[in-house]
Coordinates of C-alpha atoms in Angstrom, one line a residue:
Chain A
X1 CA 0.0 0.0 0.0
X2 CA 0.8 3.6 -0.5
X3 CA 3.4 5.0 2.3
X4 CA 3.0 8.7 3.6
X5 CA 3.1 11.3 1.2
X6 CA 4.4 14.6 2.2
X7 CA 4.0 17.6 -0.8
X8 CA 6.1 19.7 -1.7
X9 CA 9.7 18.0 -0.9
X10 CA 11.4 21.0 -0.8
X11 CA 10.5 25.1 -0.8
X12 CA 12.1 28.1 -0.4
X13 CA 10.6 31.3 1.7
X14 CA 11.8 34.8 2.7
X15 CA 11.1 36.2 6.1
X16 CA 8.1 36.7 7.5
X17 CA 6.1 34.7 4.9
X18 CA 3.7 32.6 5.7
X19 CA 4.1 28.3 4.4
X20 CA 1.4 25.3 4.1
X21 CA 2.8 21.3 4.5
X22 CA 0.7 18.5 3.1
X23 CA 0.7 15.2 4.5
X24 CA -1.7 12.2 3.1
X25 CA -1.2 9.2 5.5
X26 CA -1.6 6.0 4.9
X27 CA -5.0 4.8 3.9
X28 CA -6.7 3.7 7.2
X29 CA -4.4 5.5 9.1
X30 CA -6.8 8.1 11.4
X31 CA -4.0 9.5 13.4
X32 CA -1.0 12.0 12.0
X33 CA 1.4 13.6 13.6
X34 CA 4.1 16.1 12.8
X35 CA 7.9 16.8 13.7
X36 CA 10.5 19.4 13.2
X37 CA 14.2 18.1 12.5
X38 CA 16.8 20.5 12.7
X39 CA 20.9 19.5 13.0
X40 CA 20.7 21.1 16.3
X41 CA 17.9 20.9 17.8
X42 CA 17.2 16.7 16.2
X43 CA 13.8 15.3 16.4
X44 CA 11.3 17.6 18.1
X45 CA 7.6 17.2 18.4
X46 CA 5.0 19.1 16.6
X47 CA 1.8 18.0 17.1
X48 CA -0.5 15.1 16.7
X49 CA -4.2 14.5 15.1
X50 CA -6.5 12.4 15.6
X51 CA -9.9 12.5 13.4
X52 CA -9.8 15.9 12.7
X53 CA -8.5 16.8 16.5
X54 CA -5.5 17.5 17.9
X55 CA -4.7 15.6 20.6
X56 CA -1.4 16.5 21.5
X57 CA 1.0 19.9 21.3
X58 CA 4.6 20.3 21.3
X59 CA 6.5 23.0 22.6
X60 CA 6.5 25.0 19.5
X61 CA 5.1 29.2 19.3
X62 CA 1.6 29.7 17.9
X63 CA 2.8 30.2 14.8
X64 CA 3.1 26.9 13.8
X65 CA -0.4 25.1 13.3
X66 CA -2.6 22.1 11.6
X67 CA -5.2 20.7 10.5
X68 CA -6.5 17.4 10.0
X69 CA -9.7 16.7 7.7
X70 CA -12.2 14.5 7.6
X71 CA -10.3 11.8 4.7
X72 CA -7.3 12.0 7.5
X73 CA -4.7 14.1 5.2
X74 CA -3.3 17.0 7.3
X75 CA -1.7 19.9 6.7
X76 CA 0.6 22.3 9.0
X77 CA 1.2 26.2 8.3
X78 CA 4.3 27.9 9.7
X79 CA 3.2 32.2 9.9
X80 CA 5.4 34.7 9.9
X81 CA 8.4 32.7 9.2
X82 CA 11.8 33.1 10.9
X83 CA 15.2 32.1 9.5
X84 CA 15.5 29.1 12.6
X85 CA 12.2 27.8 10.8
X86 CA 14.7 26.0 8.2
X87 CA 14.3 22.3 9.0
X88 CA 13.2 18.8 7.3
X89 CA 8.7 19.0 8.5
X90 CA 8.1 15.5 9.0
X91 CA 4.7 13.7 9.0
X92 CA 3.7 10.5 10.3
X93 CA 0.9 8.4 10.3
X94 CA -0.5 5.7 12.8
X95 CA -2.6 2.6 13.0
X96 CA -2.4 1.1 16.4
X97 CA 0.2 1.5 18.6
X98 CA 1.6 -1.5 18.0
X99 CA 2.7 -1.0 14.5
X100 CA 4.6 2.1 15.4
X101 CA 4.8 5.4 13.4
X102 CA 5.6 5.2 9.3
X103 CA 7.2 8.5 8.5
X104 CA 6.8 10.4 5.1
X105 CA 10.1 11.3 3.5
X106 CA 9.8 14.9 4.4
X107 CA 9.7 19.0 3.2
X108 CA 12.6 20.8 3.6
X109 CA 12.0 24.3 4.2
X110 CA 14.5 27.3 3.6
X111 CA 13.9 30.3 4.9
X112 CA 16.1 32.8 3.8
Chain B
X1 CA 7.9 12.5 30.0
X2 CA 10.3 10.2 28.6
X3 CA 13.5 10.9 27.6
X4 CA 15.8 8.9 25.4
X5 CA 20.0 9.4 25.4
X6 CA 22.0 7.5 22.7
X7 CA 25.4 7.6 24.2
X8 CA 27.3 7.5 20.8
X9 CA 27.1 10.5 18.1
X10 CA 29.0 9.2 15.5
X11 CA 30.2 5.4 15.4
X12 CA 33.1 4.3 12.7
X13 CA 33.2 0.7 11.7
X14 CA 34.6 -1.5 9.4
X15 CA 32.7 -3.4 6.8
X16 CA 31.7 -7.1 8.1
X17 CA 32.2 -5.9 11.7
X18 CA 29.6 -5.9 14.6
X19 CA 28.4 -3.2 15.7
X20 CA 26.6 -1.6 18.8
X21 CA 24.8 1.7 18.9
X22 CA 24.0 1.8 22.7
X23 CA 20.3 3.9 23.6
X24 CA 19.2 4.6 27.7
X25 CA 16.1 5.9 28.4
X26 CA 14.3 7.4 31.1
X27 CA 9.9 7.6 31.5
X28 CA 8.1 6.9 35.0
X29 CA 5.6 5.2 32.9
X30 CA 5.5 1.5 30.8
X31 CA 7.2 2.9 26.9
X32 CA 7.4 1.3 23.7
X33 CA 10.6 1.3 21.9
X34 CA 11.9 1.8 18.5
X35 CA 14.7 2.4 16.8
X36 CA 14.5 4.0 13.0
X37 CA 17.2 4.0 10.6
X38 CA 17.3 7.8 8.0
X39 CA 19.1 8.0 4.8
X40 CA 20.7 11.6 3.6
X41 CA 17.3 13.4 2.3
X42 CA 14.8 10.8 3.7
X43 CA 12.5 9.9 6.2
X44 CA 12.8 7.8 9.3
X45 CA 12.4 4.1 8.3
X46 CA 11.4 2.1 11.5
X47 CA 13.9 -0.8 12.0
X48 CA 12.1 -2.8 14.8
X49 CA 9.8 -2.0 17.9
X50 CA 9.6 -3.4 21.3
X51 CA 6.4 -3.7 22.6
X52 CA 6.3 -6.7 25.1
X53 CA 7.6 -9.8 25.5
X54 CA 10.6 -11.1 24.8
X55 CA 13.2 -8.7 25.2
X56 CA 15.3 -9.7 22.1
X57 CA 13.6 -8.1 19.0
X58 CA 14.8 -8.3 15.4
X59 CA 14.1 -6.1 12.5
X60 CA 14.7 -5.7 9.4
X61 CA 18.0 -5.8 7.3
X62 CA 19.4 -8.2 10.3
X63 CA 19.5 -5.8 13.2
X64 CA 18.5 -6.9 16.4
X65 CA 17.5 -5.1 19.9
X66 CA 17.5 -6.0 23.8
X67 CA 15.4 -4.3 26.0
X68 CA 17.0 -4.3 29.4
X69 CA 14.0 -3.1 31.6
X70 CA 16.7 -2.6 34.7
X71 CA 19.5 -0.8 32.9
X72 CA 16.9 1.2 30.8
X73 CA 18.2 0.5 27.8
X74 CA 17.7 -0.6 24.2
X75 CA 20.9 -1.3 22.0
X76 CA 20.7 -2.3 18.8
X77 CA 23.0 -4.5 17.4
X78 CA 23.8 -6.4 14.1
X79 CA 26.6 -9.0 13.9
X80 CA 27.9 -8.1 10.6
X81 CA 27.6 -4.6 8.5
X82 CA 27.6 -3.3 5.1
X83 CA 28.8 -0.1 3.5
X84 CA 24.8 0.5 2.9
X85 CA 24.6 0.2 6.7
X86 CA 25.6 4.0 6.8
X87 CA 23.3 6.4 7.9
X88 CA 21.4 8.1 10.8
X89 CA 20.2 5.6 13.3
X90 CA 17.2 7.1 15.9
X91 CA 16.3 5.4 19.2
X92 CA 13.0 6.5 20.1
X93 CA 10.3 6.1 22.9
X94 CA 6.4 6.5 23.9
X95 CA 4.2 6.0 26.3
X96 CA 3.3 2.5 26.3
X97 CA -0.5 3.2 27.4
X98 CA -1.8 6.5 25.2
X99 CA -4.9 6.2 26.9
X100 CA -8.5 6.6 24.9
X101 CA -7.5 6.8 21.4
X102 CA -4.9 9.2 21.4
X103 CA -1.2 7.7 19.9
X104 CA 0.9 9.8 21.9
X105 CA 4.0 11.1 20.6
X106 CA 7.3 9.9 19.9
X107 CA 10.8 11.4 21.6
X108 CA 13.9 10.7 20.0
X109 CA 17.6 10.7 20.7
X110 CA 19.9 13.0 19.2
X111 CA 21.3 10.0 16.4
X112 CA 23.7 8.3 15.8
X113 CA 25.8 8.4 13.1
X114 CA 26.7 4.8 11.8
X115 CA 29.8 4.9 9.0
X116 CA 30.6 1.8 7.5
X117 CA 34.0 2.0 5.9
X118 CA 35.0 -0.7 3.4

């Protein structure tokens, strides 16, 4: 079956502009969850959905936010973006707990 | 909260070698336990999970794990490597009990480096 798709792989904003990640899961997959990976920060933790709410929140300023809708694909939006907003966006989606997260291969956002 | 340490940034070994990249962690609460395995410009590709049960779990591409509930740790071995080997390697835990139908969330280490030099 299809893995997790993550659109576009790579983009390029200036300062203070505003940027929208897509994330389809995998089909039957009802929970999503997003992550920020930067070389000196690593892994951190975005937020999670789970039909169409979100159930968990990183540590992360209220300018970073998401959505999930009702077919499960989610999307996060970064406003007012800042130069440390450079990092690979992960998404992942979820069956059971017991399968453990499949991640989608990532955007890489430059902010310049 | 969990945290997870991975005591070795970067580990050098020679092709056909063992190898060891050594993971602790720390959570006042039952986890699962992965470790996940990134090539340059990828995603996380999840090598194997511990869940319950047996302690010794084995994944894909012949790595193996041990989870030592007492030391807290979950090292992840493989008896003999190969130049494709080399990446990024991520230990990670989470709750093992979400609760209702939430997932909970992952924490990672900080990677490991794996070079496999021929």
């Amino acid at each position: 079956k299809a893995g997790v798709t993550q659109t576009p792989r790579y983009l390029i904003k200036t300062r203070g502009q505003q940027v929208t990640l897509s994330c389809s899961p995998i089909s039957g997959h009802r929970s999503v969850s997003w992550y920020q990976q930067t070389p000196g920060q690593g892994l951190q933790f975005l937020f999670e959905y789970f039909s169409e709410t979100q159930r968990n929140k990183g540590n992360f300023p209220g300018r970073f936010s998401g959505r999930q809708f009702s077919n499960s694909r989610s999307e996060m939006n970064v406003s007012t973006l800042e130069l440390g907003d450079s990092a690979l966006y992960l998404c992942a989606s979820i069956g059971t707990n017991r399968d453990g997260y499949t991640f989608g291969s990532g955007t890489r956002l430059t902010v310049v | 909260a969990q945290s997870v340490t991975q005591l070795d940034s970067q580990v050098p070994v020679f092709e056909e070698a063992p190898v060891e990249l050594r993971c602790n962690y720390s959570s006042s609460v039952s986890v699962y336990l992965f470790w996940y395995v990134q090539y340059p410009n990828q995603g996380l590709q999840l090598l194997l999970k511990y869940l319950s049960g047996s302690t010794l779990v084995k994944g894909i591409n012949g790595f193996e794990a041990e989870f030592n509930k007492s030391q807290t740790s979950f090292h992840l071995r493989k008896p003999s490597v190969h130049i494709s080997d080399t990446a990024e390697y991520f230990c990670a835990v989470m709750r093992g009990n979400a609760g209702g139908t939430s997932y909970g969330k992952l924490t990672f280490g900080q990677g490991t480096i794996l070079t496999v030099h021929p």
